[in-house]
XYZ file of C-alpha atoms in Angstrom:
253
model
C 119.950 98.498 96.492
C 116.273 97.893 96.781
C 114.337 94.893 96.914
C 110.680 96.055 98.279
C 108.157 93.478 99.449
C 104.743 93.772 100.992
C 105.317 92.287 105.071
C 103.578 88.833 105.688
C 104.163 86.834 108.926
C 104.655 83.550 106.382
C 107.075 84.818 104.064
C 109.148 86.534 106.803
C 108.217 84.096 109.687
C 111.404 83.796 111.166
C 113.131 87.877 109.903
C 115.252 89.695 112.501
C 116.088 92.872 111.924
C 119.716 94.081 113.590
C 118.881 97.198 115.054
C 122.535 98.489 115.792
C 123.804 101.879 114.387
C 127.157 101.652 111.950
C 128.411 102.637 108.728
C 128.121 99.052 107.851
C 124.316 99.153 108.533
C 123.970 101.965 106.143
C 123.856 104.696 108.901
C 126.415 106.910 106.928
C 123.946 109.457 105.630
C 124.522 113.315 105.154
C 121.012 113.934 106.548
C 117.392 112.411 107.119
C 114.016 113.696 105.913
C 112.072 115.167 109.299
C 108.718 116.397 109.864
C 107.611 119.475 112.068
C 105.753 117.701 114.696
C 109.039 115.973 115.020
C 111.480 119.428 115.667
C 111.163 119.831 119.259
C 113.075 115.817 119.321
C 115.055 116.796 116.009
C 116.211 120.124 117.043
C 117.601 118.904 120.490
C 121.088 116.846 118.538
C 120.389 118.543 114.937
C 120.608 121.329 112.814
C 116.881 121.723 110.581
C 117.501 122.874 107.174
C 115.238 122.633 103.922
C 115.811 121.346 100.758
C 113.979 121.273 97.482
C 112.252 117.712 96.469
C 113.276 116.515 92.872
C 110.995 117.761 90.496
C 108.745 119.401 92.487
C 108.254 122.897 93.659
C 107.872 121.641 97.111
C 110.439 121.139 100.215
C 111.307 119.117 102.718
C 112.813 119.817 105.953
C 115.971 117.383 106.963
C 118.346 116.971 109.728
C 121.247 117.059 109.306
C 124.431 114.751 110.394
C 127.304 115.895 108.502
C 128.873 118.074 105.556
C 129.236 115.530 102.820
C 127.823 112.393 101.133
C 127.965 109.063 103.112
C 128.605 111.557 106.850
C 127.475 110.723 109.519
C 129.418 112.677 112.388
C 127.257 111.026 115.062
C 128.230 107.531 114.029
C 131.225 106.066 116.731
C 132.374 102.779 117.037
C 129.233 102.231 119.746
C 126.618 103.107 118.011
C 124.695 106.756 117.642
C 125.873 109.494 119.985
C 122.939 111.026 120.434
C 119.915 110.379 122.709
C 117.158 111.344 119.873
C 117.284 109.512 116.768
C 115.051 111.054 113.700
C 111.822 108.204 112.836
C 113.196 108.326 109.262
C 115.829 106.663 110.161
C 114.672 104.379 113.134
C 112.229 102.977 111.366
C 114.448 101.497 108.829
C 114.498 98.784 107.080
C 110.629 99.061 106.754
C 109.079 101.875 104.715
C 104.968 102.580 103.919
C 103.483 100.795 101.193
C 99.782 101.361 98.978
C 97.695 98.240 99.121
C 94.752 98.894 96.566
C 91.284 97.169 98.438
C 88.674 95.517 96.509
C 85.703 97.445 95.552
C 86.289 100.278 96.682
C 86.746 102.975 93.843
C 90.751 102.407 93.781
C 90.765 103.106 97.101
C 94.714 102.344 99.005
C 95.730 101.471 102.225
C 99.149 102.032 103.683
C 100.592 98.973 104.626
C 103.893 97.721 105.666
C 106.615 96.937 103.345
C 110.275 96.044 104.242
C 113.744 96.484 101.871
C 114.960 92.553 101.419
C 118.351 93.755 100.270
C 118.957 95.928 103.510
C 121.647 94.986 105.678
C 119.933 94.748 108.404
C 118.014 91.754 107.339
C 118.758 88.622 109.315
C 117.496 85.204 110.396
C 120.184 84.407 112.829
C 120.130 87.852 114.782
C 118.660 90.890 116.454
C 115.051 92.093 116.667
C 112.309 89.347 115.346
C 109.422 90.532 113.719
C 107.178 87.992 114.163
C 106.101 85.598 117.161
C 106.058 82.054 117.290
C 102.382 81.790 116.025
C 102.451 84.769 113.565
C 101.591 87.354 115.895
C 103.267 90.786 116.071
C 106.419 90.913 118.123
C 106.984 94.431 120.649
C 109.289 95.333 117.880
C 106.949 95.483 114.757
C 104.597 97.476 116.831
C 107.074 99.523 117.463
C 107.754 99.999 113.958
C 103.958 100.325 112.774
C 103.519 103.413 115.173
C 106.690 104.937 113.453
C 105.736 104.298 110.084
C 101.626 105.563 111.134
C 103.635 109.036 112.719
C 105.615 109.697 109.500
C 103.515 108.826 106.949
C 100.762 111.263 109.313
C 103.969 114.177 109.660
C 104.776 113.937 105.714
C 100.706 114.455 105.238
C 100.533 117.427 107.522
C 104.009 119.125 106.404
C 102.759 120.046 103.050
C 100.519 122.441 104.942
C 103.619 123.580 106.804
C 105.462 124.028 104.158
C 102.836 125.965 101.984
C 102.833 128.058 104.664
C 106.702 129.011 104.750
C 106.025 129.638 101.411
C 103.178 131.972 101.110
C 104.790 134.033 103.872
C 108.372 133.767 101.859
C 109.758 132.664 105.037
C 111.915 129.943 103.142
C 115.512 131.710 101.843
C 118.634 129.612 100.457
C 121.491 129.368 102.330
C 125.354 128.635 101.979
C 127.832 127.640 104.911
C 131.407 127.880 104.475
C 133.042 125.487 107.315
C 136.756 125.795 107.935
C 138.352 123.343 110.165
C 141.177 123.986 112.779
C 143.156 122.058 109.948
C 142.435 124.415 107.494
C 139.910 121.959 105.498
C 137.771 123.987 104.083
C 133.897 122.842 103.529
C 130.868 124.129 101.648
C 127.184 123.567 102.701
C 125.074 124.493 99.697
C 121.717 123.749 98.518
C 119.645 123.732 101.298
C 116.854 126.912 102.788
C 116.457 127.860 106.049
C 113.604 130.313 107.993
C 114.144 134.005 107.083
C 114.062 135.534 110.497
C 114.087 138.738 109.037
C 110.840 138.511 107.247
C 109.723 135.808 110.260
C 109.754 139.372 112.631
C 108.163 141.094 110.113
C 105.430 139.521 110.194
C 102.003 141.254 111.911
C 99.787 139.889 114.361
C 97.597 138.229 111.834
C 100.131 136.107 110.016
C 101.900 135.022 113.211
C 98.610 134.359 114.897
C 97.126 132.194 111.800
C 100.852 130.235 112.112
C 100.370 129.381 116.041
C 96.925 128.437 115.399
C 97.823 125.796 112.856
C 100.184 124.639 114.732
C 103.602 125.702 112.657
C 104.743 128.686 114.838
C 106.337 126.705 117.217
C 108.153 124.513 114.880
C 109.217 127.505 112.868
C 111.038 128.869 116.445
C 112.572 125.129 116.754
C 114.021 125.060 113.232
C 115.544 128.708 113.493
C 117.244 127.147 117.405
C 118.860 123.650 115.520
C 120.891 126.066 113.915
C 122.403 126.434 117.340
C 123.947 122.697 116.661
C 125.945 123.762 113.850
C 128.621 124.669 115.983
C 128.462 121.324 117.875
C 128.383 119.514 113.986
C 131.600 121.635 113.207
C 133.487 119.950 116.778
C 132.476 116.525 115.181
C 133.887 117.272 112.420
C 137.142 118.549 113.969
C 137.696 115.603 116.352
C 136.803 113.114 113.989
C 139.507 114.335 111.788
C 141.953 114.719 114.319
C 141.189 110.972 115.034
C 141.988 109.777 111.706
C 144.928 112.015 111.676
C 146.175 110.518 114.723
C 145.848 106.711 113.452
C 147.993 107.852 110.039
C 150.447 109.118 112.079
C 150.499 105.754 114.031
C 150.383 103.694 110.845
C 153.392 105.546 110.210
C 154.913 105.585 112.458
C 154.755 101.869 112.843
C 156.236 101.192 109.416
């Protein structure tokens, strides 16, 4: 559910946002858009794949957490096991807003706007939002520079992207997972680099890539794939837990 509003320190006064990590919280997400000035955070924890934007021709890089809807395999009972956690996802349960100004030719400003039907919304508990006197608590300015860096990252990745695409460095890609148990799972769907055609490439291309920035985060998105392996060891042990507590519920019968 969504429930969108513009952010005012009179209507939300007294908010708190909890800023804990659980299913409950709504946490228990396959993946989470990224951005390429974000990969050298992302591809630390993460595997970087791509994936086509509803009706559009364009892409959109995402970490991933898991092999299915609603997975999450870094979610324990604690929190988030991981040190790094993608701005996509941090920043929720705020999101960037157009505020149309006066006299200005139509002109829009991003501006904060927050999802009233999140979970995370609170008066009694966690983070507030606002001081005393309507001022701007640590935490919303916190959450301003998160929403400025993705809304900035989302601007500059459709150069990025363009770029993959030109060079036809984007290819689709399948992963067939099969668990110690024999559970078998299929990744489909999503692109990744081409290395292939990425060492193809002359001195020109890769040269007109570093100077834009995008070679770098091209390297960083081909090394997340490294974390695939780690993803699979989630999976595993978080099966093997839930095995374990049927056999106990079972067993206690």
């Amino acid at each position: 559910m969504t429930n969108h509003v513009l952010l005012n320190n009179v209507d939300h006064k007294d908010l708190r946002i909890i800023t804990a990590r659980s299913a409950a919280l709504g946490d228990n997400v396959m993946c989470a858009a990224t951005f390429h000035q974000e990969f050298r955070n992302v591809q630390a924890h993460y595997p970087i794949f791509f994936r086509k934007e509803p009706g559009t021709s364009g892409f959109r890089p995402v970490a991933m957490f898991g092999f299915e809807e609603q997975e999450n395999l870094f979610l324990k009972s604690d929190g988030w096991d991981a040190t790094y956690i993608p701005l996509t996802i941090e920043r929720q349960p705020f999101l960037i807003g157009f505020q149309q100004l006066r006299g200005d030719g139509g002109i829009s400003r991003p501006v904060i706007h927050v999802n009233m039907d999140s979970p995370r919304i609170s008066q009694t508990e966690g983070e507030l939002v606002f001081l005393q006197h309507g001022g701007l608590s640590e935490y919303l300015e916190r959450i301003n520079s998160i929403l400025h860096t993705i809304h900035n990252g989302f601007e500059c990745d459709r150069a990025f992207v363009q770029a993959l695409l030109e060079l036809d460095l984007l290819e689709s890609f399948a992963l067939d997972v099969e668990l110690d148990n024999g559970v078998q799972h299929r990744l489909v769907g999503f692109y990744t680099i081409n290395e292939e055609r990425l060492n193809e490439l002359g001195g020109d291309a890769l040269a007109a890539l570093n100077s834009k920035g995008f070679l770098a985060p091209v390297y960083m998105a081909i090394a997340s794939l490294s974390n695939i392996r780690a993803l699979i060891e989630r999976k595993t042990a978080r099966l093997q837990l839930q095995s374990g507590r049927t056999d106990r519920a079972i067993s206690g019968r």
